[in-house]
mmCIF file of C-alpha atoms in Angstrom:
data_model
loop_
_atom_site.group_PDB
_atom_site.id
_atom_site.type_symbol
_atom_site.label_atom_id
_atom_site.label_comp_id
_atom_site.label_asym_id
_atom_site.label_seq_id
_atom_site.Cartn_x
_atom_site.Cartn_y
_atom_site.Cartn_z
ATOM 1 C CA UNK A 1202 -3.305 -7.360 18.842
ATOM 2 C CA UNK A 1203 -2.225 -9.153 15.795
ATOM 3 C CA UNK A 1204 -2.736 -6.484 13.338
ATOM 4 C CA UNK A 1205 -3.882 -7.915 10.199
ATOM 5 C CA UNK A 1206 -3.411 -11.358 9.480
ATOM 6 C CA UNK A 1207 -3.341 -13.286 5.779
ATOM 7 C CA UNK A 1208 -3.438 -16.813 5.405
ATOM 8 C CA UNK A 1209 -2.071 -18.696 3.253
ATOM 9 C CA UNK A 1210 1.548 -17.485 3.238
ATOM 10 C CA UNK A 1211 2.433 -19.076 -0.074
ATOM 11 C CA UNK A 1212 0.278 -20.851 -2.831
ATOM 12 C CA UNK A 1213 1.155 -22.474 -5.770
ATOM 13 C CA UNK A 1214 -1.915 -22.577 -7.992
ATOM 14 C CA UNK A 1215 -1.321 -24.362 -12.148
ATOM 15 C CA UNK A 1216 -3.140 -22.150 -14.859
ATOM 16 C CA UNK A 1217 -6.917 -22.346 -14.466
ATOM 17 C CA UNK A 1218 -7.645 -22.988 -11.694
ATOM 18 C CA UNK A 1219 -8.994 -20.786 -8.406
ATOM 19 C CA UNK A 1220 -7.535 -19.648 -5.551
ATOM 20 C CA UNK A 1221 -9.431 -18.034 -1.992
ATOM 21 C CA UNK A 1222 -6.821 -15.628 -0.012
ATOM 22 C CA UNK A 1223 -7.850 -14.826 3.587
ATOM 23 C CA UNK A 1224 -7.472 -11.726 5.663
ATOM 24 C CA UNK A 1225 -8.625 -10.969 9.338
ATOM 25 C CA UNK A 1226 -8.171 -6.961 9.995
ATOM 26 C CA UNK A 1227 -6.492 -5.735 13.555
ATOM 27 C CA UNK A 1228 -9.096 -4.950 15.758
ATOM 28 C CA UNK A 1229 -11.673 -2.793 15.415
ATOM 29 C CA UNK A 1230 -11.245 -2.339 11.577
ATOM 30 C CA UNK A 1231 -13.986 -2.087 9.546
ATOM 31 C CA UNK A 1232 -12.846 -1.350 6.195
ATOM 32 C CA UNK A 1233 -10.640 -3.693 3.756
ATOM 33 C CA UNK A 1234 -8.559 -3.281 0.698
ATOM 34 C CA UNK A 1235 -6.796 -5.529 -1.253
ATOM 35 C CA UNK A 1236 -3.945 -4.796 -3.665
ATOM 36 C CA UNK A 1237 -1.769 -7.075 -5.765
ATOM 37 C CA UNK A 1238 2.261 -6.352 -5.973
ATOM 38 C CA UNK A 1239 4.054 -7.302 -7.928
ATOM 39 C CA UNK A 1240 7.923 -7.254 -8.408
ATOM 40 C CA UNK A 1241 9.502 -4.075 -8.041
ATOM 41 C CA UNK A 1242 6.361 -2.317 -8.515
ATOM 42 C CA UNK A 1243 4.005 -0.238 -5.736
ATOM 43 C CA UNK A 1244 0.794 -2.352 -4.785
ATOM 44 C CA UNK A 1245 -2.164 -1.974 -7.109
ATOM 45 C CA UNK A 1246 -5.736 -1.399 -5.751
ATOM 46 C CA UNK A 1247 -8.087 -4.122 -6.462
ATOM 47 C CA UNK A 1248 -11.219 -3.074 -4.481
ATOM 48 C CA UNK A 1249 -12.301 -2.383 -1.509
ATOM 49 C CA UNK A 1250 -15.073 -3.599 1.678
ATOM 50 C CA UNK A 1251 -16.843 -2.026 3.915
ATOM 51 C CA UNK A 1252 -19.989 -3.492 5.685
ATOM 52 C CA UNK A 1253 -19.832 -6.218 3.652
ATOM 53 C CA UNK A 1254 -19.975 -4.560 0.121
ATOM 54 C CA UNK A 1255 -17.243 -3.270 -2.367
ATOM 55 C CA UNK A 1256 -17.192 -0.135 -2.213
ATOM 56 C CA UNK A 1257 -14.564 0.697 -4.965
ATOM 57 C CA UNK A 1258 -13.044 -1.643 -7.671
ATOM 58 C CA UNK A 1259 -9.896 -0.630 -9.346
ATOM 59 C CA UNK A 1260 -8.765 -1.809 -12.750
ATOM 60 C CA UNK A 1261 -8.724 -5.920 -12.319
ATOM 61 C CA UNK A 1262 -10.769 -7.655 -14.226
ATOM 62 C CA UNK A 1263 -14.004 -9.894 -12.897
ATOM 63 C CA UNK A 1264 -12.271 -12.968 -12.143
ATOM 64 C CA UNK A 1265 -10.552 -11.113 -9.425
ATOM 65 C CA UNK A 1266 -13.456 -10.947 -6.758
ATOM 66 C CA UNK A 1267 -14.184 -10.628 -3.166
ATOM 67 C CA UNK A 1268 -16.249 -11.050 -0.133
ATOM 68 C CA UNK A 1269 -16.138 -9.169 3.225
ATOM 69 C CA UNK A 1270 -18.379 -11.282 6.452
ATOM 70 C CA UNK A 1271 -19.833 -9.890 9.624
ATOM 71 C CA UNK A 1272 -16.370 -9.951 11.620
ATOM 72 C CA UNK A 1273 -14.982 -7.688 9.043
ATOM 73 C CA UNK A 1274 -12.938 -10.604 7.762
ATOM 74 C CA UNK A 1275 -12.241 -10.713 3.713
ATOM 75 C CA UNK A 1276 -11.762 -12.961 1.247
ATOM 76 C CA UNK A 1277 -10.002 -12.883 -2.104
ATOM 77 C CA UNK A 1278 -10.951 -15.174 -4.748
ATOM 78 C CA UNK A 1279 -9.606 -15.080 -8.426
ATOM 79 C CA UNK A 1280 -10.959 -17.693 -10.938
ATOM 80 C CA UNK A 1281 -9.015 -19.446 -14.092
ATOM 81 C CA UNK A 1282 -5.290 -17.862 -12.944
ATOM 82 C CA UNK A 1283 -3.194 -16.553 -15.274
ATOM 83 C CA UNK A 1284 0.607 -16.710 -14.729
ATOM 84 C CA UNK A 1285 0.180 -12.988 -14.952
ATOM 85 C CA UNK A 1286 -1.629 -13.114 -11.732
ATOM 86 C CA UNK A 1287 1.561 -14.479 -9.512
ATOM 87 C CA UNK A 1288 2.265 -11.659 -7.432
ATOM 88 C CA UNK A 1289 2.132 -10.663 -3.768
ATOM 89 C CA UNK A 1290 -1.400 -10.202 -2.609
ATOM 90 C CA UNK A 1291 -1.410 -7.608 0.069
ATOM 91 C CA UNK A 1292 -4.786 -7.013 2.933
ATOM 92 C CA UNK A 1293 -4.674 -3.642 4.374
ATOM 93 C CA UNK A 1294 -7.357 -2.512 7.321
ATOM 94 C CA UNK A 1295 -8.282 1.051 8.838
ATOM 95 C CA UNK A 1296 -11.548 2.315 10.213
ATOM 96 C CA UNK A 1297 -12.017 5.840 9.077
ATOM 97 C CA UNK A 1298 -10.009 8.165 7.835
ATOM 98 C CA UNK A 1299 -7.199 6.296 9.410
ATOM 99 C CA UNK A 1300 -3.978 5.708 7.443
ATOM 100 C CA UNK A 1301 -4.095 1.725 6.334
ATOM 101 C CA UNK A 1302 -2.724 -1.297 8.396
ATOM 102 C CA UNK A 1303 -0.853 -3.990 6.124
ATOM 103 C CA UNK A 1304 -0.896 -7.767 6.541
ATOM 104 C CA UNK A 1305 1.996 -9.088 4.991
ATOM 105 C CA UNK A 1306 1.188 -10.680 1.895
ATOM 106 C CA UNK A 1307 0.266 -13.956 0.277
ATOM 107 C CA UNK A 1308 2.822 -14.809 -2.086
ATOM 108 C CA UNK A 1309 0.852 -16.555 -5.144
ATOM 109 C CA UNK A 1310 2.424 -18.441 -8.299
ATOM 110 C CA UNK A 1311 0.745 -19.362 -10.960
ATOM 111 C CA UNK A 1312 2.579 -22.052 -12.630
ATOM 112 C CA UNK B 355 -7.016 10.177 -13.557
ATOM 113 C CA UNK B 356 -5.461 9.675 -10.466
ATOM 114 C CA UNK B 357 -1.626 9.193 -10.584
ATOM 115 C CA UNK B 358 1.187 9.026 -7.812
ATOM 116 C CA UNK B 359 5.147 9.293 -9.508
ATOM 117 C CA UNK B 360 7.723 8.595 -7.555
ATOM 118 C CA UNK B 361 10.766 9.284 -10.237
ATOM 119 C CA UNK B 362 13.483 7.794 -8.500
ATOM 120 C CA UNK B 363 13.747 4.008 -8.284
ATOM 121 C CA UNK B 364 16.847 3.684 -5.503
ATOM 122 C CA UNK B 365 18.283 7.103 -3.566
ATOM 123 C CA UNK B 366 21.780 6.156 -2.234
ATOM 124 C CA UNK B 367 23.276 8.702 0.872
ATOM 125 C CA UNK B 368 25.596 8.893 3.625
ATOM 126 C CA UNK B 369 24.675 8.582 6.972
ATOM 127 C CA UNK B 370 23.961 11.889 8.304
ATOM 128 C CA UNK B 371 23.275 13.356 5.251
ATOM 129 C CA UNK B 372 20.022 15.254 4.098
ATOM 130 C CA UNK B 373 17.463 13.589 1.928
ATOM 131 C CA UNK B 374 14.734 13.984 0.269
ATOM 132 C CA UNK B 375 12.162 11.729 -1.709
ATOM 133 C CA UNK B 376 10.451 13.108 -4.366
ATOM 134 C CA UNK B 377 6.677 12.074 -4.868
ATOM 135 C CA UNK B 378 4.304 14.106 -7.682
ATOM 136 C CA UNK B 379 0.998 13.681 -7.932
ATOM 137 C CA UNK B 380 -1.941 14.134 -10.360
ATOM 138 C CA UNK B 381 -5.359 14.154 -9.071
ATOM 139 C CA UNK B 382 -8.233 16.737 -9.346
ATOM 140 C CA UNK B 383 -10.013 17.165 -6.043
ATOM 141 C CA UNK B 384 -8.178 17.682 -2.807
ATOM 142 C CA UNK B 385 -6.332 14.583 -2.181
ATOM 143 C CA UNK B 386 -5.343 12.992 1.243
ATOM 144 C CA UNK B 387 -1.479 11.539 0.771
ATOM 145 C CA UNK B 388 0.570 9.429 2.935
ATOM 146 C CA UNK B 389 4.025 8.225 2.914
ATOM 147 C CA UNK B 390 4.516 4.276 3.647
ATOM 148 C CA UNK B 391 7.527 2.191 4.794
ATOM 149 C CA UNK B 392 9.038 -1.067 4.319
ATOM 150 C CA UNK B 393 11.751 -2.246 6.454
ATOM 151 C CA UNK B 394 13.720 -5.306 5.470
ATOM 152 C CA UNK B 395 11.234 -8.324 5.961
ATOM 153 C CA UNK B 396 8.825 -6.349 7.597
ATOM 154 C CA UNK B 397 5.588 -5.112 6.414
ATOM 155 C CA UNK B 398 4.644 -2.168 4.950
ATOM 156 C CA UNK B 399 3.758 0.841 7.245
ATOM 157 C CA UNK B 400 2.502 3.777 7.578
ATOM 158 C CA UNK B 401 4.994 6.259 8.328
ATOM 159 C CA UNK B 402 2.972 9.527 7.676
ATOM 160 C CA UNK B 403 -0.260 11.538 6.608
ATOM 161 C CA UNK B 404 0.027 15.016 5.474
ATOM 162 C CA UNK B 405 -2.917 15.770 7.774
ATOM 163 C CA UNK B 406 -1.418 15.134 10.585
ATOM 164 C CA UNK B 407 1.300 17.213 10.086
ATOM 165 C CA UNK B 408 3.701 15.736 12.406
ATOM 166 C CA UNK B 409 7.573 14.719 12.002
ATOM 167 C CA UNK B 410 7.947 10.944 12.271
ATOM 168 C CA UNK B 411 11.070 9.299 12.911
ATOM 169 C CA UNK B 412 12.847 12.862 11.641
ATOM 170 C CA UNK B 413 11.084 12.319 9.094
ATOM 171 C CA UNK B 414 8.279 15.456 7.427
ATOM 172 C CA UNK B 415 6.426 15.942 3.994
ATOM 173 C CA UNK B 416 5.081 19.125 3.179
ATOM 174 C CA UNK B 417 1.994 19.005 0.573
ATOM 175 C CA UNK B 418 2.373 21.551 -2.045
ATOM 176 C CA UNK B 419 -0.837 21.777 -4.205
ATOM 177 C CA UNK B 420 0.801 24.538 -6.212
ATOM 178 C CA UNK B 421 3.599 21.721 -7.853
ATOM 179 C CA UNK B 422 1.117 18.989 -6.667
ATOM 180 C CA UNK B 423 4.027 17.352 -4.535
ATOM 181 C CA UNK B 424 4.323 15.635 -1.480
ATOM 182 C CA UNK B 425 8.166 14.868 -0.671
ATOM 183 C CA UNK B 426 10.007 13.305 2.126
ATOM 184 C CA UNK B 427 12.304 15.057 4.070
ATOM 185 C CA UNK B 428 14.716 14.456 6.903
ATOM 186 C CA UNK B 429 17.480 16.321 7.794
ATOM 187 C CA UNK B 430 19.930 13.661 8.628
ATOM 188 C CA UNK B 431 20.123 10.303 7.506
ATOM 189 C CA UNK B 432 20.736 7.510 10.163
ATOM 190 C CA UNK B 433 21.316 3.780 8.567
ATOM 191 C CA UNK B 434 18.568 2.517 10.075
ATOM 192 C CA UNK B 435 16.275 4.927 7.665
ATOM 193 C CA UNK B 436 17.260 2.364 4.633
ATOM 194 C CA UNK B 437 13.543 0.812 3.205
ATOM 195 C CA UNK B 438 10.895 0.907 0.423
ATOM 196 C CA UNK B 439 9.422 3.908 0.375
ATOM 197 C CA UNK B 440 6.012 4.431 -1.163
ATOM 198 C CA UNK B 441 4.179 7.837 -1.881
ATOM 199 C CA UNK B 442 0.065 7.148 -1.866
ATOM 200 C CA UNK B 443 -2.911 9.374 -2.436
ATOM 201 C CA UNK B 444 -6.495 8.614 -0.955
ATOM 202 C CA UNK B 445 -9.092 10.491 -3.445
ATOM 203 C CA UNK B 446 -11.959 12.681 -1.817
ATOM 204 C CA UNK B 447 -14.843 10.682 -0.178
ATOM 205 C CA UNK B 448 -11.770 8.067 1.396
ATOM 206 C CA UNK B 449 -12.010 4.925 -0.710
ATOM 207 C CA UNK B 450 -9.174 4.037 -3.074
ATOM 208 C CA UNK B 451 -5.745 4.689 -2.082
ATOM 209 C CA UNK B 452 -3.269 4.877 -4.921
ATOM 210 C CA UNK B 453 0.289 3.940 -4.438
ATOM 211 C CA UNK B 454 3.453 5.024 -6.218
ATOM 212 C CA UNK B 455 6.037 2.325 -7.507
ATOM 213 C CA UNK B 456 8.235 3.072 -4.447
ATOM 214 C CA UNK B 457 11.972 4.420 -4.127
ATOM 215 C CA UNK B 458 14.369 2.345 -2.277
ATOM 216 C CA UNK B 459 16.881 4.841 -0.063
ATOM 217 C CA UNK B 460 20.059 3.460 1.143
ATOM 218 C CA UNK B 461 21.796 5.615 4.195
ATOM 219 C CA UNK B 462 25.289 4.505 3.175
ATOM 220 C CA UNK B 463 27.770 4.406 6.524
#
């Protein structure tokens, strides 16, 4: 089992434009969060999926948004990037009330 | 609001020493926390849930609702305990899990 897999692994994006991050859960994970860390700070809840719907947004505003597909899979897409948004995007899987599975991270800079 | 601190930013000890990582928390409802860990260039893990109540790597957390606290403990410090270590809180119902900005502990040989 993989565990939870992110693709890209680096991005550099210029001011404006979009970006899609992509996250496959470990197996038999139904449930996916997204956070955004950022240097020397704890990762930052963005929102959440679970049969194909966010379930819980945290404080991001709506160019930040998301999409979860039948396999569970997730994407990440944030419109007209600010070179606030570099940071380290983080996908994290559980099913349940299971403690959360991390991929590890796209790295995105906004230039 | 919901609110994990973790007030120390790097905890340097020797190897074989006791320590302990401090972790407050502010939430109203009955709160699910977990400890996390990341090991040089690894990802981060879950180390443990104060469900569980179990003793991970030497490692326990006791959840006091009284000082709304959740620290880390282990008795002895090996080097290979040195990592990011992140307090989080998952509010009632299960969705949003809160993290806290992480202390770094370095077990010192």
């Amino acid at each position: 089992d993989a565990g939870v897999t992110q693709s890209p692994t680096h991005l550099i994006k210029t001011r404006g434009q979009q970006v899609t991050l992509r996250c496959s859960p470990k197996s038999g994970h139904d449930t996916v969060s997204w956070y955004q860390q950022a240097l020397g700070q704890g990762p930052q809840f963005i929102f959440q999926y679970y049969e194909e719907e966010e379930r819980q947004r945290g404080n991001f505003p709506d160019r930040f948004s998301g999409h979860q597909f039948p396999n569970y899979s997730s994407e990440l897409n944030v419109n007209a990037l600010l070179l606030g948004d570099s940071a380290l995007y983080l996908c994290a899987s559980r099913t349940g009330g299971s403690g959360y599975t991390f991929g590890s991270g796209t790295r995105l800079t906004v230039v | 609001a919901q609110r994990v601190t973790q007030p120390e930013k790097l905890l340097s000890v020797f190897k074989g020493a006791p320590v302990e990582l401090k972790c407050n928390y502010s939430y109203s409802g009955s709160p699910e926390l977990f400890w996390y860990v990341q090991y040089s260039r690894q990802r981060l893990q879950l180390l443990l849930r104060h469900i569980s109540r179990e003793s991970i790597k030497g490692f326990t957390a006791d959840l006091n609702k009284g000082e709304t606290s959740f620290h880390l403990k282990k008795p002895f410090a090996q080097e290979e305990d040195s990592a990011m270590y992140y307090c989080a809180l998952r509010n009632t119902g299960g969705f949003k899990t809160i993290f806290g900005a992480g202390t770094r502990l370095f077990v010192k040989a």
